[in-house]
Short mmCIF file of C-alpha atoms and ligand atoms in Angstrom, two decimals:
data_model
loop_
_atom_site.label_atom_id
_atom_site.label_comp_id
_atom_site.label_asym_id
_atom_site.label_seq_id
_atom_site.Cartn_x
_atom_site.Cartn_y
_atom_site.Cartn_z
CA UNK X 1246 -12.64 -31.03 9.61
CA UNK X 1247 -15.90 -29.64 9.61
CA UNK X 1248 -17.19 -31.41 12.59
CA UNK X 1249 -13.64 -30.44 14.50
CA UNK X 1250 -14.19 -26.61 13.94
CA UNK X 1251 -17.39 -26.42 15.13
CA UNK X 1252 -16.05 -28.13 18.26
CA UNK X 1253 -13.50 -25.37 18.35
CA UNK X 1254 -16.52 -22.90 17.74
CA UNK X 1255 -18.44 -24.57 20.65
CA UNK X 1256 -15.36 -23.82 23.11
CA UNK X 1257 -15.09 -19.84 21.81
CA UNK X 1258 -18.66 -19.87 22.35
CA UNK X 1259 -19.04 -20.61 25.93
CA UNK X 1260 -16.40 -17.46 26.31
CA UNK X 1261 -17.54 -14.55 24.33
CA UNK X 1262 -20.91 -12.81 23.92
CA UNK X 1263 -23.73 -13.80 21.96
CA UNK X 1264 -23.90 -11.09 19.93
CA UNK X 1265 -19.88 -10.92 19.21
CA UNK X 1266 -19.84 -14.94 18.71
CA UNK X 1267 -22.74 -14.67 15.87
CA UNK X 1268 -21.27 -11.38 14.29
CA UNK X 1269 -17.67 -12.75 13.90
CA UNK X 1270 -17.48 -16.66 14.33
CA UNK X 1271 -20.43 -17.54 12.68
CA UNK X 1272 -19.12 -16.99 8.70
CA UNK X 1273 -15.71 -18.43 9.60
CA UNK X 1274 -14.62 -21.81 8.16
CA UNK X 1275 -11.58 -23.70 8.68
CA UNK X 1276 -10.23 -24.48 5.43
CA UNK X 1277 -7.05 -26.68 6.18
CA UNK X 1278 -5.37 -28.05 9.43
CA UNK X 1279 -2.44 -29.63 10.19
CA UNK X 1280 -0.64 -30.33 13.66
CA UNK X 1281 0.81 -26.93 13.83
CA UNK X 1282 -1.26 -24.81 11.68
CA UNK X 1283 -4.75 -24.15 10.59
CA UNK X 1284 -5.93 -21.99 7.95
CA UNK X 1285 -9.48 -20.39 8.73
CA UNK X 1286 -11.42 -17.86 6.14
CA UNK X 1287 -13.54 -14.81 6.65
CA UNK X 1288 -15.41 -13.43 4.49
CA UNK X 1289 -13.69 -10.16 3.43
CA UNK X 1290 -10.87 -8.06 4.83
CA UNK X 1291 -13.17 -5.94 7.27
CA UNK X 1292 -13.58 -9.32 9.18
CA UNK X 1293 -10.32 -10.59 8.06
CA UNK X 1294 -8.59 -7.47 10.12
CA UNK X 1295 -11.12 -7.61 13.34
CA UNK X 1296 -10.55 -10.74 14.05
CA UNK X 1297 -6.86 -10.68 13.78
CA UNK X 1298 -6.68 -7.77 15.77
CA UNK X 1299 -9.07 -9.19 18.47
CA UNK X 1300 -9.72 -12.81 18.63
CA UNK X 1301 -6.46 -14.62 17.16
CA UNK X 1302 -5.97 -15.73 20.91
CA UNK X 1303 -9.08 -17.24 21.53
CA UNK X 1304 -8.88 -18.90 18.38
CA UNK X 1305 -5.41 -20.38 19.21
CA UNK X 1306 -6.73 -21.75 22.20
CA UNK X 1307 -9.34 -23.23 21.15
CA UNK X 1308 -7.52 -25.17 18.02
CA UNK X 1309 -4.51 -25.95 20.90
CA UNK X 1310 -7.04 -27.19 23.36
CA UNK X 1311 -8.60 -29.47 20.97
CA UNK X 1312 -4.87 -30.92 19.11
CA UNK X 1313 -3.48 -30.47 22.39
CA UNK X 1314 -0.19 -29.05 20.51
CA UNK X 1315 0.22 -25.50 19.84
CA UNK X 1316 -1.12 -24.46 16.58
CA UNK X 1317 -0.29 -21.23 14.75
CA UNK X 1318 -4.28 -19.62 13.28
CA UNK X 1319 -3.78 -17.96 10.09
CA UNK X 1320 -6.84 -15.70 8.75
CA UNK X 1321 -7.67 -15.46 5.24
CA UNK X 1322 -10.26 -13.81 3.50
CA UNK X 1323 -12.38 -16.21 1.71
CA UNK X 1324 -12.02 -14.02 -1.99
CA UNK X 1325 -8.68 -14.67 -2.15
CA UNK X 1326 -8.43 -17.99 -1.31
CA UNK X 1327 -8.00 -18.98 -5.08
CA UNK X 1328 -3.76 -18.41 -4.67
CA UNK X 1329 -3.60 -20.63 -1.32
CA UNK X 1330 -2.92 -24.08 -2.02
CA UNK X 1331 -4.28 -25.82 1.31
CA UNK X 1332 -1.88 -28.97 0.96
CA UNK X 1333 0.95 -26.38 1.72
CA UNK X 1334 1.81 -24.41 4.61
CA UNK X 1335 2.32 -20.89 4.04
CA UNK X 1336 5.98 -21.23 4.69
CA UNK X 1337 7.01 -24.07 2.79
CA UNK X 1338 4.65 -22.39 -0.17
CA UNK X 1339 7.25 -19.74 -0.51
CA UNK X 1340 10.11 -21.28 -0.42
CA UNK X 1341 10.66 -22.60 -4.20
CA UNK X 1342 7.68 -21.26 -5.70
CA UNK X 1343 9.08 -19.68 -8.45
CA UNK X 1344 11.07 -22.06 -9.49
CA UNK X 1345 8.83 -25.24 -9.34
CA UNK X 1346 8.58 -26.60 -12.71
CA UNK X 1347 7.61 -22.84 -13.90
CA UNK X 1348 6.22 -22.89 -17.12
CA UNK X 1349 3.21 -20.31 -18.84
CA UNK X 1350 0.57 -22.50 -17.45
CA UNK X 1351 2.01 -21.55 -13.61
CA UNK X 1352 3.04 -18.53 -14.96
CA UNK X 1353 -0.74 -17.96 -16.13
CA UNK X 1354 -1.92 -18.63 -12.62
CA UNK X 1355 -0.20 -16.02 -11.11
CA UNK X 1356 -2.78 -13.75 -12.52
CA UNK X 1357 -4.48 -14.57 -9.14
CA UNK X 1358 -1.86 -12.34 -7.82
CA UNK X 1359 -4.43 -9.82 -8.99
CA UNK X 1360 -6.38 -8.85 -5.73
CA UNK X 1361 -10.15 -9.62 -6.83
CA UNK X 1362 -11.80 -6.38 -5.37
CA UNK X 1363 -9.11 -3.54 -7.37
CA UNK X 1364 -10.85 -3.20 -10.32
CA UNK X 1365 -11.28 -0.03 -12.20
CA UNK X 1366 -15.14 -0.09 -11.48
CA UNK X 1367 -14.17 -0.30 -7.30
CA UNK X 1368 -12.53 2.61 -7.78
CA UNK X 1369 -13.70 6.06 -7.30
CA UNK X 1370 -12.21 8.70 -9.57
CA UNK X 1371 -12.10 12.74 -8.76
CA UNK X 1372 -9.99 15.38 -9.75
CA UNK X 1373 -6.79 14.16 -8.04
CA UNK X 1374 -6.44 10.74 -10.02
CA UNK X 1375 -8.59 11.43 -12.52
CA UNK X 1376 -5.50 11.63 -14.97
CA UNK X 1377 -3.60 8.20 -13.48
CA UNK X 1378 -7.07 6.73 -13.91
CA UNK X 1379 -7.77 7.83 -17.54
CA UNK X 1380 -4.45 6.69 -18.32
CA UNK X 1381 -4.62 3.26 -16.71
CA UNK X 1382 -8.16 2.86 -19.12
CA UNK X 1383 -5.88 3.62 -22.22
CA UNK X 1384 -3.11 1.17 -21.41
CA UNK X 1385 -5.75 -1.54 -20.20
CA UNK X 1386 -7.67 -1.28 -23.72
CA UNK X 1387 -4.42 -1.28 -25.84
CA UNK X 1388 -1.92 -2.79 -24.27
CA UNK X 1389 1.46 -2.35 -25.57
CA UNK X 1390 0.20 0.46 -27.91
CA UNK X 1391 -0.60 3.69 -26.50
CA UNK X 1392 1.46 4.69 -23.72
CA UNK X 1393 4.27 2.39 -22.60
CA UNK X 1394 5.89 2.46 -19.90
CA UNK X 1395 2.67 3.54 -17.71
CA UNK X 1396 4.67 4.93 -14.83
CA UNK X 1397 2.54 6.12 -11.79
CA UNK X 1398 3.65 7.54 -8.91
CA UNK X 1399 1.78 8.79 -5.94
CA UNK X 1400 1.79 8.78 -1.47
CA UNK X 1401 1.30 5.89 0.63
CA UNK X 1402 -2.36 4.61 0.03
CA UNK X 1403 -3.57 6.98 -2.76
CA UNK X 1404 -4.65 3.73 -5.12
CA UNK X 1405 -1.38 3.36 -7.30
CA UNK X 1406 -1.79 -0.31 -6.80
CA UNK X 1407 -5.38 -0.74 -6.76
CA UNK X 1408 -4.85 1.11 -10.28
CA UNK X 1409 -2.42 -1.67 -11.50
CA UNK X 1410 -4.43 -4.12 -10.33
CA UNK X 1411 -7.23 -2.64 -12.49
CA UNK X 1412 -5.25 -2.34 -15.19
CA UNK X 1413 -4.52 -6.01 -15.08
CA UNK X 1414 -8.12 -7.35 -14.28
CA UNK X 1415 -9.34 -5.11 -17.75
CA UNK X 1416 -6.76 -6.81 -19.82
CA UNK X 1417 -7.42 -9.92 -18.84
CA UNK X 1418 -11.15 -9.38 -19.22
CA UNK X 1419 -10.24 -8.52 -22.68
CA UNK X 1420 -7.55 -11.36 -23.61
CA UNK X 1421 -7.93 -13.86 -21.13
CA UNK X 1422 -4.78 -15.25 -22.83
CA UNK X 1423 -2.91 -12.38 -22.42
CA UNK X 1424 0.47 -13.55 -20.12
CA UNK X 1425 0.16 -10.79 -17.19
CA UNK X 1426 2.10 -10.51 -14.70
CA UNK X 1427 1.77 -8.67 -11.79
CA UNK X 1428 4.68 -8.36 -9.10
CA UNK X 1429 6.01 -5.87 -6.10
CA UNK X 1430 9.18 -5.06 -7.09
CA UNK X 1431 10.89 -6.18 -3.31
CA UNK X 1432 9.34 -9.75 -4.91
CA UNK X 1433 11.07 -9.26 -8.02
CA UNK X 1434 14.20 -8.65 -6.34
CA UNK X 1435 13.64 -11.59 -4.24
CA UNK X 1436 12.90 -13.85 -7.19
CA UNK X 1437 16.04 -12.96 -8.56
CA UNK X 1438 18.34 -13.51 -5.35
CA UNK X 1439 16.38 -17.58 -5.28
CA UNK X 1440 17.59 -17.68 -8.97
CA UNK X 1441 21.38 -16.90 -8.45
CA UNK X 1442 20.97 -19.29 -4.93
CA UNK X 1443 19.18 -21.85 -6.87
CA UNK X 1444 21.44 -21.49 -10.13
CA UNK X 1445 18.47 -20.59 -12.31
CA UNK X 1446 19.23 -17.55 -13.61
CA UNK X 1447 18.50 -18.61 -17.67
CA UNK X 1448 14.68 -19.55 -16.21
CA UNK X 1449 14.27 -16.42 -13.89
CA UNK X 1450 15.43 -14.23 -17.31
CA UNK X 1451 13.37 -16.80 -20.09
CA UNK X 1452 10.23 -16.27 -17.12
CA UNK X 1453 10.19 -12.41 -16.82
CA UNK X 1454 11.19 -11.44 -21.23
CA UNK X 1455 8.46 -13.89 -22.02
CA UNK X 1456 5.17 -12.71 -20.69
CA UNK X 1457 3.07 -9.93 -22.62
CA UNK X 1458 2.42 -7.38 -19.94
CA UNK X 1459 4.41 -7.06 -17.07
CA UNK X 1460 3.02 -4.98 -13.99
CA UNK X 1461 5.42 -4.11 -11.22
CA UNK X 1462 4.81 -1.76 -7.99
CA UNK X 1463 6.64 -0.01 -6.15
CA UNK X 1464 9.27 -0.03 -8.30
CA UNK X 1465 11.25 2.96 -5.56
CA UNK X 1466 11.92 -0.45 -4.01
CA UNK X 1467 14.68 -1.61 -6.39
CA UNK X 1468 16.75 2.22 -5.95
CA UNK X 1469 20.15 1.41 -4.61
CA UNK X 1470 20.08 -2.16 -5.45
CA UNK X 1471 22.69 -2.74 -8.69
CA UNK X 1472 21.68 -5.99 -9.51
CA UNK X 1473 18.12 -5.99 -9.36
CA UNK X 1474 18.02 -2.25 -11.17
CA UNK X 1475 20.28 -4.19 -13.80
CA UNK X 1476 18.28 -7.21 -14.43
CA UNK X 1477 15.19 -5.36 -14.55
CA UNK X 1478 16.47 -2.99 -17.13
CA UNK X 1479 17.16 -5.77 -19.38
CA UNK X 1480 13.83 -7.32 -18.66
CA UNK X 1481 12.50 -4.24 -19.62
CA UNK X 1482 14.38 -3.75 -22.60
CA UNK X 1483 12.91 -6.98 -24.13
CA UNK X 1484 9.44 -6.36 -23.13
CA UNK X 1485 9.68 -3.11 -24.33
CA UNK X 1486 11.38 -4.06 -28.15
CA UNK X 1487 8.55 -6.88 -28.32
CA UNK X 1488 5.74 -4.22 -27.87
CA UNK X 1489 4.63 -5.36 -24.64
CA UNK X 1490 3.04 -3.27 -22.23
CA UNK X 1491 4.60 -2.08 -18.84
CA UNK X 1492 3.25 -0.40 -15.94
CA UNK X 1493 4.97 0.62 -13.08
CA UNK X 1494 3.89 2.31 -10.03
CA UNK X 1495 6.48 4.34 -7.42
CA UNK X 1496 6.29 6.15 -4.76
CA UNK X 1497 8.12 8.79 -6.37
CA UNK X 1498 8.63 10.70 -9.65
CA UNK X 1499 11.50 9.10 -11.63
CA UNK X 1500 14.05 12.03 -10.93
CA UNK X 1501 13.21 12.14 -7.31
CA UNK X 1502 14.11 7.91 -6.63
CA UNK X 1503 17.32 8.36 -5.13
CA UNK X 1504 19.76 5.50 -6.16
CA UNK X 1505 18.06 4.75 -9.47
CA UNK X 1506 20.08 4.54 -11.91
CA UNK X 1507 20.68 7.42 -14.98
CA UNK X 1508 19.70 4.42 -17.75
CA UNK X 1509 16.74 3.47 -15.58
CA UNK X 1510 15.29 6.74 -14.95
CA UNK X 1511 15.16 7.86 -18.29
CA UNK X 1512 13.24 4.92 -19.56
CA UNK X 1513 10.80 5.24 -16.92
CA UNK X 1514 10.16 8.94 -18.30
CA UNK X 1515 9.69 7.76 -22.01
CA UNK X 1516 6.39 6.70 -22.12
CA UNK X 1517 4.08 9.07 -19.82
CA UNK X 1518 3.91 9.85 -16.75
CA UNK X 1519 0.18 10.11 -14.13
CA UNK X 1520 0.79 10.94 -10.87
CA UNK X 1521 -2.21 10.54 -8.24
CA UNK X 1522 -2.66 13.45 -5.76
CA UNK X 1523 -4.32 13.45 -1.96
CA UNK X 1524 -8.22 13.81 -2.52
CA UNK X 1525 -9.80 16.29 -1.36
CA UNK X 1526 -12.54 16.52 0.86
CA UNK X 1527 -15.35 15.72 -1.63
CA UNK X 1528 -13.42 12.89 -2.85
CA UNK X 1529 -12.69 11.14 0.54
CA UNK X 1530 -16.52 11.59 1.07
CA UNK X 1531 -17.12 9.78 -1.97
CA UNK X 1532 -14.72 6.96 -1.41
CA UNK X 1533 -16.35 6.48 2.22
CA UNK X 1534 -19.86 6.10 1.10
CA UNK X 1535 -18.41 3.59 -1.30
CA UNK X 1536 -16.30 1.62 0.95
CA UNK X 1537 -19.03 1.59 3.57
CA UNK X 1538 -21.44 -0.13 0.93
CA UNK X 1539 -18.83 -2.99 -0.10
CA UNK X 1540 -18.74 -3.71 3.32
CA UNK X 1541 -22.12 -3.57 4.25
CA UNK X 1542 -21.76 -0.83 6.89
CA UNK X 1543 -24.42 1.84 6.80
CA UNK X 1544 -23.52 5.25 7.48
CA UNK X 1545 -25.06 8.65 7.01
CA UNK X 1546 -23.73 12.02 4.96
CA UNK X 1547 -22.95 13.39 8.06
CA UNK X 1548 -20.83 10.54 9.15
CA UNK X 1549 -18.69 10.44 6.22
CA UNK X 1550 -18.38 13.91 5.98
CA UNK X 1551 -17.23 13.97 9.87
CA UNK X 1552 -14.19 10.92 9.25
CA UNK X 1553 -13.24 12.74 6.16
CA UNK X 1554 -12.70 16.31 7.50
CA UNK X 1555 -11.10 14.58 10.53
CA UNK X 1556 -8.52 11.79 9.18
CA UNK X 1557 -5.45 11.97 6.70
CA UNK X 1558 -5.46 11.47 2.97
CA UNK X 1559 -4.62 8.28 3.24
CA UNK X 1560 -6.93 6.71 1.79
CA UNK X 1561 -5.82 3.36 3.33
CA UNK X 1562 -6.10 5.12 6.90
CA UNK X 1563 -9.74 6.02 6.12
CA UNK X 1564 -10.60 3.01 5.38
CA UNK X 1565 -9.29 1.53 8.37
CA UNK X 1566 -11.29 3.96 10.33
CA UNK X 1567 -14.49 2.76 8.67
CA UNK X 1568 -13.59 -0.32 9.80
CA UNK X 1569 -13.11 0.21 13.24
CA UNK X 1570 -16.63 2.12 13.57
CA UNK X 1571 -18.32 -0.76 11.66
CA UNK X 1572 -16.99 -3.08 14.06
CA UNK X 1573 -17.68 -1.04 16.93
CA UNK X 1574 -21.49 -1.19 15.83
CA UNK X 1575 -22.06 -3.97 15.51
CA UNK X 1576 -20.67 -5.33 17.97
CA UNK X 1577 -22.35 -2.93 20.27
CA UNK X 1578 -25.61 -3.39 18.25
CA UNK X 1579 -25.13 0.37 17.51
CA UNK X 1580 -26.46 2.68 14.89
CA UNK X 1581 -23.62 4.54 13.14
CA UNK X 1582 -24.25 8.21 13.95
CA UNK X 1583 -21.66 11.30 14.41
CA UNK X 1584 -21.63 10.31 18.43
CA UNK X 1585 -20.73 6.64 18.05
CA UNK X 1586 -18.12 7.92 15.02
CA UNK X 1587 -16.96 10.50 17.92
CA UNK X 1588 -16.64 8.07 20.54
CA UNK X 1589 -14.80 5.59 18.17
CA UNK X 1590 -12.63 8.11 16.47
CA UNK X 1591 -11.46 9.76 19.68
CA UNK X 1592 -8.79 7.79 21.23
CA UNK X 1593 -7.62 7.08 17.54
CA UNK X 1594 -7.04 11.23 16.75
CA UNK X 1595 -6.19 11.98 20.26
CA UNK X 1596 -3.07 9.33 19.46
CA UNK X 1597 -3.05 10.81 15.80
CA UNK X 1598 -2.94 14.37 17.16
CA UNK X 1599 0.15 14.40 19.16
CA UNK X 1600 2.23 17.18 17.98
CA UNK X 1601 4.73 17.11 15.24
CA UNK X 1602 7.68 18.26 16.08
CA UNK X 1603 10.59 20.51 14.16
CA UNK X 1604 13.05 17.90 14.75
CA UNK X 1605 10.57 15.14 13.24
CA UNK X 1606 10.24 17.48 9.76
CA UNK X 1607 14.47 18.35 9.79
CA UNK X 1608 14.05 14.01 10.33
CA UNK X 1609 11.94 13.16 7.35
CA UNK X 1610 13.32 15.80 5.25
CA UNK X 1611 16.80 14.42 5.27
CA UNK X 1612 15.67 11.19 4.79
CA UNK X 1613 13.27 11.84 2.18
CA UNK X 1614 16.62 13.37 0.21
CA UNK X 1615 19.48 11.38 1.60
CA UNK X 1616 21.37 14.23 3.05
CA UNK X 1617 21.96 14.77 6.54
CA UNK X 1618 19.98 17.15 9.11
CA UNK X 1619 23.80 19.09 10.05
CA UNK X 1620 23.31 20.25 6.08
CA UNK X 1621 19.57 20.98 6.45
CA UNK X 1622 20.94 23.54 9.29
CA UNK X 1623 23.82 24.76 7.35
CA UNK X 1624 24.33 27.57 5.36
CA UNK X 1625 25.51 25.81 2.43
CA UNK X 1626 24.06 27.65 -0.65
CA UNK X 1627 24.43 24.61 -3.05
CA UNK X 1628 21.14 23.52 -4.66
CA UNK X 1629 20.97 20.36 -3.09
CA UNK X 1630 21.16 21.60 0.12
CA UNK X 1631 19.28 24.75 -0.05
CA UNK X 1632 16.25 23.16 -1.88
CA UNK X 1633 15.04 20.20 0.94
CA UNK X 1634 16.28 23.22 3.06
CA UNK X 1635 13.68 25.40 2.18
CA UNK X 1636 10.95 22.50 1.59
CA UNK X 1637 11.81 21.94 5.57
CA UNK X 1638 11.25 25.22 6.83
CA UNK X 1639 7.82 25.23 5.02
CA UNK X 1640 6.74 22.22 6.05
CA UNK X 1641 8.04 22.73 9.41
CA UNK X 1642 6.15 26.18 9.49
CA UNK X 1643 2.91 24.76 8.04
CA UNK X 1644 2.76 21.62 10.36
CA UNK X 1645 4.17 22.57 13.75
CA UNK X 1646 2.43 26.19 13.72
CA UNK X 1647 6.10 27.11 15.21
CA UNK X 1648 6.93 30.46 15.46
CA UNK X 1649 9.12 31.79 12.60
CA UNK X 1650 11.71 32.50 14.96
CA UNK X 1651 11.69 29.33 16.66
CA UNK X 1652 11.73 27.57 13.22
CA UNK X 1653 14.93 29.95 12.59
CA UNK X 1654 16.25 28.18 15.92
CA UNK X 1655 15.64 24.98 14.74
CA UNK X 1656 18.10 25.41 12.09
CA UNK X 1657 21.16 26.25 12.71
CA UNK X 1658 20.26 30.13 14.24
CA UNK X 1659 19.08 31.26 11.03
CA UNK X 1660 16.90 34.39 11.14
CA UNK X 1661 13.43 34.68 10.98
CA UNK X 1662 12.96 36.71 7.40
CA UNK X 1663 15.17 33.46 6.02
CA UNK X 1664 12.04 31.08 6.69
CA UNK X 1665 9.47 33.49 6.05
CA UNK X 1666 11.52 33.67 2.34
CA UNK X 1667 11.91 29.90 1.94
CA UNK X 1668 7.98 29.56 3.01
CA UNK X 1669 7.01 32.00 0.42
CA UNK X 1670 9.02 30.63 -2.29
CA UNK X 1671 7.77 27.40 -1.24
CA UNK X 1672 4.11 28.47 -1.36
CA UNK X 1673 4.70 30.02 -4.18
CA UNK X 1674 6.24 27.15 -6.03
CA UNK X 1675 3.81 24.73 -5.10
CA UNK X 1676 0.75 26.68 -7.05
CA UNK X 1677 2.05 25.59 -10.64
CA UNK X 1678 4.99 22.80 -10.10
CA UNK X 1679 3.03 19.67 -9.46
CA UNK X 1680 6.12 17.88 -8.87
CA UNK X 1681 6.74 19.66 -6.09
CA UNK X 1682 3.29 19.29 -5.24
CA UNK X 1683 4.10 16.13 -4.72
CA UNK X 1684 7.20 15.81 -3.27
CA UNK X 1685 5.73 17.70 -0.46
CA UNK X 1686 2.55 14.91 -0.01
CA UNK X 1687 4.84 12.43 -0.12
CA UNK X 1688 7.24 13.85 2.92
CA UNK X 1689 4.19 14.59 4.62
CA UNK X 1690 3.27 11.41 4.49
CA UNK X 1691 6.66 10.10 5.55
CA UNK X 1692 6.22 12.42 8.54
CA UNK X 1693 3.19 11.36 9.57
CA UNK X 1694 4.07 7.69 9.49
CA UNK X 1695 7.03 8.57 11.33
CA UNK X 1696 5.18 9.91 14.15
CA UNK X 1697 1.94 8.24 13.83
CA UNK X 1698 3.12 4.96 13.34
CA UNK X 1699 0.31 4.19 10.54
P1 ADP E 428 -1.01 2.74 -2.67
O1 ADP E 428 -0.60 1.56 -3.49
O2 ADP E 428 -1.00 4.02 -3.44
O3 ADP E 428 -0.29 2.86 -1.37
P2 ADP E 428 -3.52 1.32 -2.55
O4 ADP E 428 -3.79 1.15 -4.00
O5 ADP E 428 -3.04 0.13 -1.80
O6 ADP E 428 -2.55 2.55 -2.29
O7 ADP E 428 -4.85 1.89 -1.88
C1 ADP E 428 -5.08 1.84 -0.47
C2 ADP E 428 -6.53 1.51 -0.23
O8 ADP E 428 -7.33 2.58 -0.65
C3 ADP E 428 -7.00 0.30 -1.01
O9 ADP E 428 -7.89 -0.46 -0.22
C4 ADP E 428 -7.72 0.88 -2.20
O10 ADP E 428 -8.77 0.06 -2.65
C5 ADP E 428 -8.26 2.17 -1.64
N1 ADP E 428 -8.34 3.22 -2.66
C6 ADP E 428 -7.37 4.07 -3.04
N2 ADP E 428 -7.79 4.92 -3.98
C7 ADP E 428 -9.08 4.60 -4.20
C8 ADP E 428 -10.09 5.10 -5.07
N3 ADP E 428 -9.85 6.14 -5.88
N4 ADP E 428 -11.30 4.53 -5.04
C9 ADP E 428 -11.56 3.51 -4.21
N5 ADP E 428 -10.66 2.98 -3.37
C10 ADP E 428 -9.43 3.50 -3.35
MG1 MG E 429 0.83 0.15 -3.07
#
């Protein structure tokens, strides 16, 4: 295998640059191959997603040309390697998994479900998580003790499941006995559709009441889906009679998960509640200079303080920009200074930048609360209109820098002292109601990905 790949590395070779073939080809290894697939590893995710991005193609060729077959390249990143079982395909690895012969030894391995690098001492704590994070440090050194259910909820790529994943690694550090499980909630759902399929219902229940700490995210996922919201609140149930911990992340405050059931929601609120916020700008700083030293990309003050006054909360998103400006460095043989970061950044905020329209806030907003943008326009005084109502004209006015007039356009030919009212209130509201706080981030977010595609 060995002596194949570096054949395939010889043909890339001849068709790239030096400098890009020693950067990017030179740590890869091909760790299984069959006639239609090969499975090659990197060494972390910043090459994992470069070369995905850039060079899948030329790697495709290569491993075609040499099989003469057409072979799908899957890249892997060589820390997580651990949970891929080489003999198998991806595809056929899926398939029955969870029902092979499951037992507490396979059960055990599916620790490795933990991803290695989300540990609590990865992750950077400030003012906006600093309460999830303290939290997730109780639960993790008495499990099943303190507060149970964890429940935290947060936006898209604040940490909530790097934080679960910490919460699981500590445990384990602790007991490495302890039965953990962690699982995304869509999987759990999943799971249980292969059971009823598969007639192995009594397993799939024996498998999920039997484990001491069960960590599920996204748990928003399982809203509006009876039979997973009722299999899980037996699951939880026993888990929760036996003393065992629970932690569950969401995208959402209980109350605010629309389709989750009454029974549901109120467990989720009986043990406590951490929400994460957006960090602010010290914070993101922080989390750069961090991120750029894991991945061995140098950068100055100045140049973290430039991506983090310039991008999104996200803190996914920021790290994606580090990326791309690491790559473009080296690449380019580059020192990372606030030009290069301009000249990288550019094209990426000039895309990000395009302007957010009313129409995309009345969009999101409706979504966001399941109601429908003729009622957002209305002048129907019930609360559940006139609340998202008013959250819409805010956001609308605080995004789109619309005129209050044309906001008062937008909906329904309402006048302008109506949003300047609803954008007070909201304002207002916002200072000491974190929930709403929140609920705010969160359609923000939604917004953004809506238009930004990220
Ligand atoms: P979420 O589950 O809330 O969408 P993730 O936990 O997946 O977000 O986080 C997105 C990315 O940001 C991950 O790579 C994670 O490691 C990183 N991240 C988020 N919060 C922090 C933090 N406080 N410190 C370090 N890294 C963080
Ligand atoms: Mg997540």
């Amino acid at each position: 295998m060995e002596h194949f790949w570096s054949n395939c590395l010889g043909y890339i070779q001849n068709r790239i640059s030096k400098q890009t073939f020693s950067t990017w080809f030179k740590p890869t290894r091909l760790v299984s191959l069959s006639k239609e697939d090969a499975v090659i590893s990197v060494p972390n995710k910043f090459f994992k997603d470069w070369i995905v991005e850039n060079y899948t193609d030329i790697i495709q060729e290569a491993l075609s040309h040499f099989l003469k077959n057409d072979v799908r390249a899957t890249i892997v990143e060589r820390n997580n390697l651990p949970s891929i079982n080489p003999e198998k395909s991806s595809k056929q690895k899926d398939d029955h998994e969870l029902f092979n012969k499951e037992s507490s030894q396979s059960l055990s391995r599916q620790t490795l479900n933990l991803h290695p690098k989300y540990t609590f001492g990865s992750f950077v704590v400030g003012n906006s998580n600093k309460f999830a994070a303290a939290a997730a440090t109780a639960v993790s050194n008495n499990p099943g003790t303190c507060y149970n259910p964890l429940f935290i909820y947060g936006g898209a790529g604040l940490g909530k499941t790097h934080l679960l994943n910490a919460i699981g690694h500590q445990i384990l550090k602790k007991n490495s006995n302890c039965k953990l499980h962690l699982i995304y909630a869509e999987e759990f759902m999943n799971a249980l559709i292969n059971s009823i399929r598969y007639k192995k219902i009594t397993e799939f229940k024996e498998k999920y009441r039997n484990i001491d700490v069960l960590l599920i995210d996204d748990i928003q996922f399982i809203a509006g889906k009876e039979r997973t919201q009722e299999e899980f609140f037996h699951t939880f149930n026993a888990l929760y009679e036996n003393h065992k911990q629970i932690a569950i992340t969401s995208d959402k405050f209980p109350n605010q998960i629309p389709g989750l059931e009454e029974r549901l929601r109120s467990r989720f609120s009986s043990g406590l509640i951490a929400d994460i916020q957006p960090p602010e700008l010290e914070m993101k700083v922080a989390i750069i200079e961090r991120k750029a030293m894991e991945n061995n990309i140098s950068i100055t003050p100045e140049v973290a303080m430039y991506i983090s006054s310039n991008v999104s909360s996200n803190i996914r998103e920021l790290e994606g920009l580090l990326i791309r400006i690491g790559a473009f460095s080296s690449i380019n043989n580059l020192e990372i200074d606030i030009d290069l970061t301009k000249r990288v950044l550019k094209d990426l905020l000039l895309d990000v930048h395009r302007e957010i329209s009313v129409d995309d806030v009345l969009n999101c907003v409706s979504s966001y609360f399941q109601i429908k943008v003729s009622d957002l326009k209305s002048h129907k005084r019930f609360q559940t209109f006139a609340y998202p109502r008013q959250i819409a004209m805010y956001l609308a006015r605080t995004i789109t820098g619309s005129s209050y007039a044309e906001i008062g356009a937008k909906f329904g030919g309402k006048d302008h002292s109506t949003i300047i009212h609803a954008v007070r209130k909201i304002e207002k509201g916002k200072q000491n109601n974190t929930k709403l706080a929140s609920t705010l981030n969160a359609i923000m977010e939604e917004i953004k990905k809506s238009v930004y595609k990220v």
